[in-house]
XYZ file of C-alpha atoms in Angstrom:
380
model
C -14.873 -37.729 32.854
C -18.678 -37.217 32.882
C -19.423 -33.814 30.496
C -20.302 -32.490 33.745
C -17.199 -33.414 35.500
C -15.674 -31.551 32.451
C -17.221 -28.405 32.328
C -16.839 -28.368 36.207
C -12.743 -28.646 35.741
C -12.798 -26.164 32.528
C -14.485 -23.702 34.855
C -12.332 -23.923 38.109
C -9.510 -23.742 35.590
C -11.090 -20.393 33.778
C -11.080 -19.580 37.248
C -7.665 -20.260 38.579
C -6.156 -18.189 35.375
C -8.494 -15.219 36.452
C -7.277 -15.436 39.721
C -4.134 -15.210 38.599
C -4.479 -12.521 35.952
C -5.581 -10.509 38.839
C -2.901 -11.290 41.378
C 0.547 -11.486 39.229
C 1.911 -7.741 39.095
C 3.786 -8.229 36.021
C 6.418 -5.909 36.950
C 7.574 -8.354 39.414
C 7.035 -12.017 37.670
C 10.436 -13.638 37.369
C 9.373 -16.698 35.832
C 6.727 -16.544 32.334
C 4.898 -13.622 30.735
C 1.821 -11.910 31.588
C 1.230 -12.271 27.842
C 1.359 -15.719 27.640
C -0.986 -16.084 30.519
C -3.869 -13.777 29.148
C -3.808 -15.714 25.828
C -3.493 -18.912 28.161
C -6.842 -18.155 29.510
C -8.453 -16.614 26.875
C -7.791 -20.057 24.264
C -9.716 -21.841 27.749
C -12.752 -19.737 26.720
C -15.330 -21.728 25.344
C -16.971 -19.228 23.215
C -15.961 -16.878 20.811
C -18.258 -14.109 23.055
C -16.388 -15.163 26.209
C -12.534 -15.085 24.529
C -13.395 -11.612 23.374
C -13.940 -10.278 26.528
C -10.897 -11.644 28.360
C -8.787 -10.467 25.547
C -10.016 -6.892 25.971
C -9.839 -7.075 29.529
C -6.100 -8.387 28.645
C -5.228 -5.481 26.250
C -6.390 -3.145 28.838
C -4.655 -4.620 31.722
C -0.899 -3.486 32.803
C 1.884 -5.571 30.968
C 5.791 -6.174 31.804
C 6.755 -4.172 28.475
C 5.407 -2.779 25.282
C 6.072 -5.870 23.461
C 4.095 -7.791 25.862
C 1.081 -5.455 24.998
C 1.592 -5.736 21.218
C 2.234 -9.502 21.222
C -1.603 -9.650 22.907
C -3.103 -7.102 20.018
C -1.492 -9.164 17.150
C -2.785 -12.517 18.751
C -6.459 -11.164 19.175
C -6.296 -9.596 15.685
C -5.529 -12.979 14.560
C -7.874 -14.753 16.623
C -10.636 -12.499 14.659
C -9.053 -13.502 11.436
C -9.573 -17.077 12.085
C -12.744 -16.701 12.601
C -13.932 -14.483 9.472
C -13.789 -11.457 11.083
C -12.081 -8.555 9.032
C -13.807 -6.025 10.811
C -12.623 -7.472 14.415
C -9.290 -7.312 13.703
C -9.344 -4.108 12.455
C -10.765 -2.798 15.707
C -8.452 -4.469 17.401
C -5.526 -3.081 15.537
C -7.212 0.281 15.332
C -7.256 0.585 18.843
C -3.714 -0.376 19.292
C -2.640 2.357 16.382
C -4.528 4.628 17.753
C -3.122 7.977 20.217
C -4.446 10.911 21.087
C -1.352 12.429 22.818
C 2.228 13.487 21.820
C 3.473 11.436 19.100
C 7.280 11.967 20.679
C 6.914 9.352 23.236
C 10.000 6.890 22.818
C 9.234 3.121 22.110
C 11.914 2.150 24.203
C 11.213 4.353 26.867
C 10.655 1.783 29.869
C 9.351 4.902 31.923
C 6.245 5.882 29.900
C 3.459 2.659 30.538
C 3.060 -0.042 27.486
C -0.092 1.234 27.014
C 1.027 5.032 26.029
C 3.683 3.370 23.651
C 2.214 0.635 21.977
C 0.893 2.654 18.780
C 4.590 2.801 17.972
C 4.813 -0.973 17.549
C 6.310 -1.967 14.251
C 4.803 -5.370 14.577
C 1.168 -3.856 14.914
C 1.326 -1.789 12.165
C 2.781 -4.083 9.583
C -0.212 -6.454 10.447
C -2.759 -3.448 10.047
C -1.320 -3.041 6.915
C -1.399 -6.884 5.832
C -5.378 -6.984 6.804
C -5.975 -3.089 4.953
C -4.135 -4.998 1.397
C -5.722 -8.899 1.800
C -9.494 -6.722 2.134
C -8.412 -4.485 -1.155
C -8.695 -1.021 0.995
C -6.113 0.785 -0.773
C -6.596 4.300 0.641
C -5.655 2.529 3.958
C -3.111 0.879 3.059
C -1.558 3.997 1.747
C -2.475 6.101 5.015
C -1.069 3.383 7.090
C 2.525 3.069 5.387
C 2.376 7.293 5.843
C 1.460 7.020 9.246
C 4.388 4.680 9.902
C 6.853 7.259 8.082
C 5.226 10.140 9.745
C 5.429 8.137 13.568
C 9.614 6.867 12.517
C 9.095 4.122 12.675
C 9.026 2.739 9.632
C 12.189 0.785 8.632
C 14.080 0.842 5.277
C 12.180 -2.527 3.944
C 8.928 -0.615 4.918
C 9.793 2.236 2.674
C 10.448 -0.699 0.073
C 7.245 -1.993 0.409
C 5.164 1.122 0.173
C 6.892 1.788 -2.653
C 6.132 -1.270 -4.369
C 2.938 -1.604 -3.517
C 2.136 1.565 -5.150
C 4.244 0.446 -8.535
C 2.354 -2.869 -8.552
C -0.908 -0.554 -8.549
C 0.712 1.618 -11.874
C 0.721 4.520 -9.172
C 4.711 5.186 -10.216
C 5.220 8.577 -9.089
C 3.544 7.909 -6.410
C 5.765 4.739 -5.705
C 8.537 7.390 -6.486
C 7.720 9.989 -3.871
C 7.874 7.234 -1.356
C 11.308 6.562 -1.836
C 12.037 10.177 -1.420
C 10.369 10.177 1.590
C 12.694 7.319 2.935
C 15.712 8.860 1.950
C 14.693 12.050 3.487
C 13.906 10.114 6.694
C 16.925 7.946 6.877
C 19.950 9.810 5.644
C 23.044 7.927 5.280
C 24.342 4.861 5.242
C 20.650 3.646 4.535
C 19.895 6.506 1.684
C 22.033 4.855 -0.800
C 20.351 1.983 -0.057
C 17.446 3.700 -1.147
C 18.883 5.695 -3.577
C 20.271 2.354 -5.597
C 16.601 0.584 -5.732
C 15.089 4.164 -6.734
C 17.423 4.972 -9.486
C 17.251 1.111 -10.660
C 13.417 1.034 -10.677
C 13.189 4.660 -12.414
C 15.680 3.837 -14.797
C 13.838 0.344 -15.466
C 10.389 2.746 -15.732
C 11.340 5.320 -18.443
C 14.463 4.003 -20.016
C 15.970 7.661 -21.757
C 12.462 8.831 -22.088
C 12.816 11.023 -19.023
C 16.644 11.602 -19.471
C 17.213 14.864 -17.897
C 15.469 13.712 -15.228
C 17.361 10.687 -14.705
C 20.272 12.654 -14.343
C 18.966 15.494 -12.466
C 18.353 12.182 -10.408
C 22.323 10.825 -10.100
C 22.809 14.260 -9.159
C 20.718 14.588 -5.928
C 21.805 11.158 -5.149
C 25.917 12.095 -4.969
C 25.186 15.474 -3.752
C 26.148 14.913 -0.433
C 26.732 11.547 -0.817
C 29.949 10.373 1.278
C 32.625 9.078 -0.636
C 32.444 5.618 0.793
C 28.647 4.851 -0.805
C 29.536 6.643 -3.818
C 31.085 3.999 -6.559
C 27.445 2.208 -6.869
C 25.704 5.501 -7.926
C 28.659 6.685 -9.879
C 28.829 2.901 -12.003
C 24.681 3.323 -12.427
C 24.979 7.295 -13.436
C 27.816 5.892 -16.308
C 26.078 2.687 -17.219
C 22.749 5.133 -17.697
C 25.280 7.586 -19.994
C 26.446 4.626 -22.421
C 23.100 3.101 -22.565
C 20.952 6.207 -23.383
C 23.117 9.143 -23.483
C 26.737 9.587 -24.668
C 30.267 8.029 -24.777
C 31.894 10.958 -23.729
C 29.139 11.905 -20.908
C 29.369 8.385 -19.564
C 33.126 8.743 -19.614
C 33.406 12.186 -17.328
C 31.208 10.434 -15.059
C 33.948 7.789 -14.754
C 36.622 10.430 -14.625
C 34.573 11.997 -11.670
C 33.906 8.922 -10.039
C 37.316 8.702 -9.680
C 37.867 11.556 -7.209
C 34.281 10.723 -6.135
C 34.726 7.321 -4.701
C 36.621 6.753 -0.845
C 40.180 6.661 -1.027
C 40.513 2.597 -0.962
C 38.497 2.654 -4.201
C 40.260 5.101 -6.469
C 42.521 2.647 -7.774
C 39.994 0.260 -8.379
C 38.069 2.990 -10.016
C 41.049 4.119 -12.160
C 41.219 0.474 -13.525
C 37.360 0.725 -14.358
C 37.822 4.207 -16.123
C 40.993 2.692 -18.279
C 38.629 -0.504 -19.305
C 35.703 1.910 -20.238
C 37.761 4.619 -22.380
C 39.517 1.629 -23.963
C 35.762 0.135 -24.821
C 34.313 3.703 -26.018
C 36.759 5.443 -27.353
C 39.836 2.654 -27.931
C 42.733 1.655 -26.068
C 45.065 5.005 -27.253
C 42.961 7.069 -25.347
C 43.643 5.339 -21.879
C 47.207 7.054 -21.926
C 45.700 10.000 -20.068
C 43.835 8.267 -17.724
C 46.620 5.928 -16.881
C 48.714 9.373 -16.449
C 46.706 11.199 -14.229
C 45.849 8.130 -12.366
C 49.908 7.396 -11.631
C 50.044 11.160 -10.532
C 47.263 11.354 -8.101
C 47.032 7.785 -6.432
C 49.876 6.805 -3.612
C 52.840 4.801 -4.554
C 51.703 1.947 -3.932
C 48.551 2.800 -6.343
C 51.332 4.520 -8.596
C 53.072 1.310 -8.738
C 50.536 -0.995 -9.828
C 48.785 1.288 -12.241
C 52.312 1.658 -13.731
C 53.006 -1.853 -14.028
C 49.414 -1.816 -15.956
C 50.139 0.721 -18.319
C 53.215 -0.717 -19.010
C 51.430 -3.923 -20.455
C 49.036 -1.830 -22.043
C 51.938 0.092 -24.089
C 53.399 -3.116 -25.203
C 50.127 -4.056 -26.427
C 50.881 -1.360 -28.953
C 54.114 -2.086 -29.665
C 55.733 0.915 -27.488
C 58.589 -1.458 -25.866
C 60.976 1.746 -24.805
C 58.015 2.992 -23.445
C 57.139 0.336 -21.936
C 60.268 -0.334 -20.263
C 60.159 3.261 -18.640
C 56.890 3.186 -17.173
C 58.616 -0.501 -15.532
C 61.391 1.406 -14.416
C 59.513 3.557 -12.526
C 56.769 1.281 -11.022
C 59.813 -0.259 -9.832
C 61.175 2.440 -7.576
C 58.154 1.828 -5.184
C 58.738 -1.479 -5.027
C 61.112 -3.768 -2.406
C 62.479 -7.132 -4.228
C 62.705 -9.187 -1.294
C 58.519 -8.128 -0.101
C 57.068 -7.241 -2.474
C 58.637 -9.000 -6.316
C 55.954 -8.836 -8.802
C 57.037 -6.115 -10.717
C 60.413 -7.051 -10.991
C 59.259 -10.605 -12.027
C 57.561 -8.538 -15.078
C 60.460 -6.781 -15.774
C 62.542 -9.435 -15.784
C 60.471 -11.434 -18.364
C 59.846 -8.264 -19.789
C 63.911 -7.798 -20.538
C 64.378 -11.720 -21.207
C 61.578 -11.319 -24.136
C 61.936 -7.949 -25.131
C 65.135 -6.193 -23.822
C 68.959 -6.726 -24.670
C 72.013 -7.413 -22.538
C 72.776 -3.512 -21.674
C 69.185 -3.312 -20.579
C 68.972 -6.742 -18.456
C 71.529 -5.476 -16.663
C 70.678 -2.321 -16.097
C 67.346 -3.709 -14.383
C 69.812 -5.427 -12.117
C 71.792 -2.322 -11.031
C 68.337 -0.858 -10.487
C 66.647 -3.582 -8.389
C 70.306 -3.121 -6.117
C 69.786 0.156 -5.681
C 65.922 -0.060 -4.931
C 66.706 -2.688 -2.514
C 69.435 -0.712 -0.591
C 67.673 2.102 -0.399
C 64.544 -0.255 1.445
C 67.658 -1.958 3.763
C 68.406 1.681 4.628
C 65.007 2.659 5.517
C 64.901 -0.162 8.085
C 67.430 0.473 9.503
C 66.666 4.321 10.201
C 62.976 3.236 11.402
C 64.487 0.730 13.693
């Protein structure tokens, strides 16, 4: 083609896609995106001047959804960025952040126009904020990441950021009050979330400098925590007690954690209280943990902390008592489903015990295992 017979075709096709900007009512288009075909016609532009004003005419023109609209601001932010143009793409994004009515409008809400919704877009904003760091404008940075807290709809790795962004800068109780702010926002499940990185990163900050605070801290953190998020905080609150404070403080955190934590992790708990008290304070000790834990936990807990302490007790050389805290993990448990601890018993008796006792573990296991035929029998 002659460069005339070129820039004839490039101008009936500038054409065609405004006469079909102008026709298509996106509401109805069953095939494409309205999006797609703005940016379409705007990249056939041959001038920077000329692209610029079909992309505001685009911005400003009625779009399918809200993510339509927002995919068009992010592409004509970036179009200014490839070209040099800071300032550009901060009008552009400026514009899109920008609302002067109720902030309650619902992002999702297909019933209120793109355009009234489109300052809620998360996709918008985290650019804005990318072009307010990469230009050094800290203040904006900082008003942007409270304007998405303030507008919900900042998400947890948002309140991560912020936060991060303003320890990176030495601004730590700044960086602090951020996280706050998220777990204020969020509530739980996604608070301990929060909670964990906060504590982590405070504790990594000031060490037992700030030790009152640190625990004044753990507190607010399990104050209302439910007991299914709790073990995490509870661990951190005792690691932060043996580390910086004291053996017994770390240890009544433990023995808290234990009625602290959700019901499928006491037992598990119980086992990480024994191996701590045994560590701190030595192994004696863990007869009062193993104790309460027996009486508080369900048989089938009962049972296999029982079995436990019963190894533990031969460790120290208490074989009678040994054997008794075997006799009674036994009683919870049904030979024929469920033999482990009468497989310790047994090797228990064949290395430790005497005939009398042997068999005595065998008139028990009978009776343990009639009483389970019985039960089955009455449930059937």
């Amino acid at each position: 083609l002659t460069d005339k017979q070129r820039t004839k075709a490039l101008d009936m096709e500038r054409e065609t896609f405004a006469q079909a900007v102008a026709a298509i009512d996106p509401r109805r288009a069953t095939e494409g995106h309205v999006d797609e075909l703005w940016l379409a016609y705007a990249r056939s532009c041959g001038d920077d001047s000329t692209r610029r004003t079909v992309l505001d005419a685009a911005v400003a023109a009625p779009m399918a959804s809200v993510a339509e609209l927002a995919h068009v601001y992010v592409a004509y932010a970036e179009h200014e960025l490839a070209r040099g143009s800071v300032e550009g793409a901060l009008r552009v994004l400026t514009q899109a952040t920008a609302h002067a009515g109720s902030t309650r409008v619902d992002y999702r809400d297909e019933s209120v126009a793109p355009a009234q919704r489109v300052f809620k877009s998360q996709r918008v904003w985290a650019l804005l904020v990318d072009v307010y760091e990469a230009d050094g404008r800290d203040s904006s940075v900082r008003s942007a990441y409270e304007r998405m807290i303030e507008l919900r709809i900042a998400t947890p790795q948002t309140v991560v950021n912020y936060a991060r962004y303003l320890e990176e800068r030495a601004c730590f109780e700044d960086s602090f009050r951020a996280y706050e702010r998220g777990i204020a926002e969020f509530g739980y499940p996604v608070a301990i979330e929060l909670w964990n990185i906060y504590l982590k990163r405070f504790v990594d900050r000031f060490g037992g400098s700030k030790l009152e605070r640190t625990r004044d801290l753990f507190e607010q953190a399990l104050d209302g925590c439910p007991s299914e998020y709790a073990k995490p905080v509870f661990v951190a609150y005792g690691q932060l007690e043996e580390t910086y404070g004291l053996a017994r403080r770390a240890l009544r955190v433990y023995e808290r954690a234990t009625r602290g934590v959700a019901n499928a992790d006491r037992l598990e708990m119980y086992r990480f209280y024994i191996a701590k008290t045994a560590e701190l304070v030595g192994v004696a000790h863990t007869r009062a943990v193993y104790e309460r834990g027996i009486s508080e936990l369900g048989d089938m807990g009962a049972m296999q902390l029982s079995a436990e302490y019963a190894q533990t007790e031969l460790q120290l050389g208490e074989v009678d008592r040994a054997r008794a805290l075997l006799a009674y993990a036994a009683q919870f448990a049904d030979p024929r489903t469920d033999p482990r601890v009468w497989q310790q018993w047994h090797d228990f008796e064949v290395q430790h015990g005497s005939e009398d006792s042997f068999k005595e573990m065998l008139r028990v296991k009978r009776s343990v295992q009639a009483r389970a035929t019985d039960a089955r029998h009455l449930a059937e």
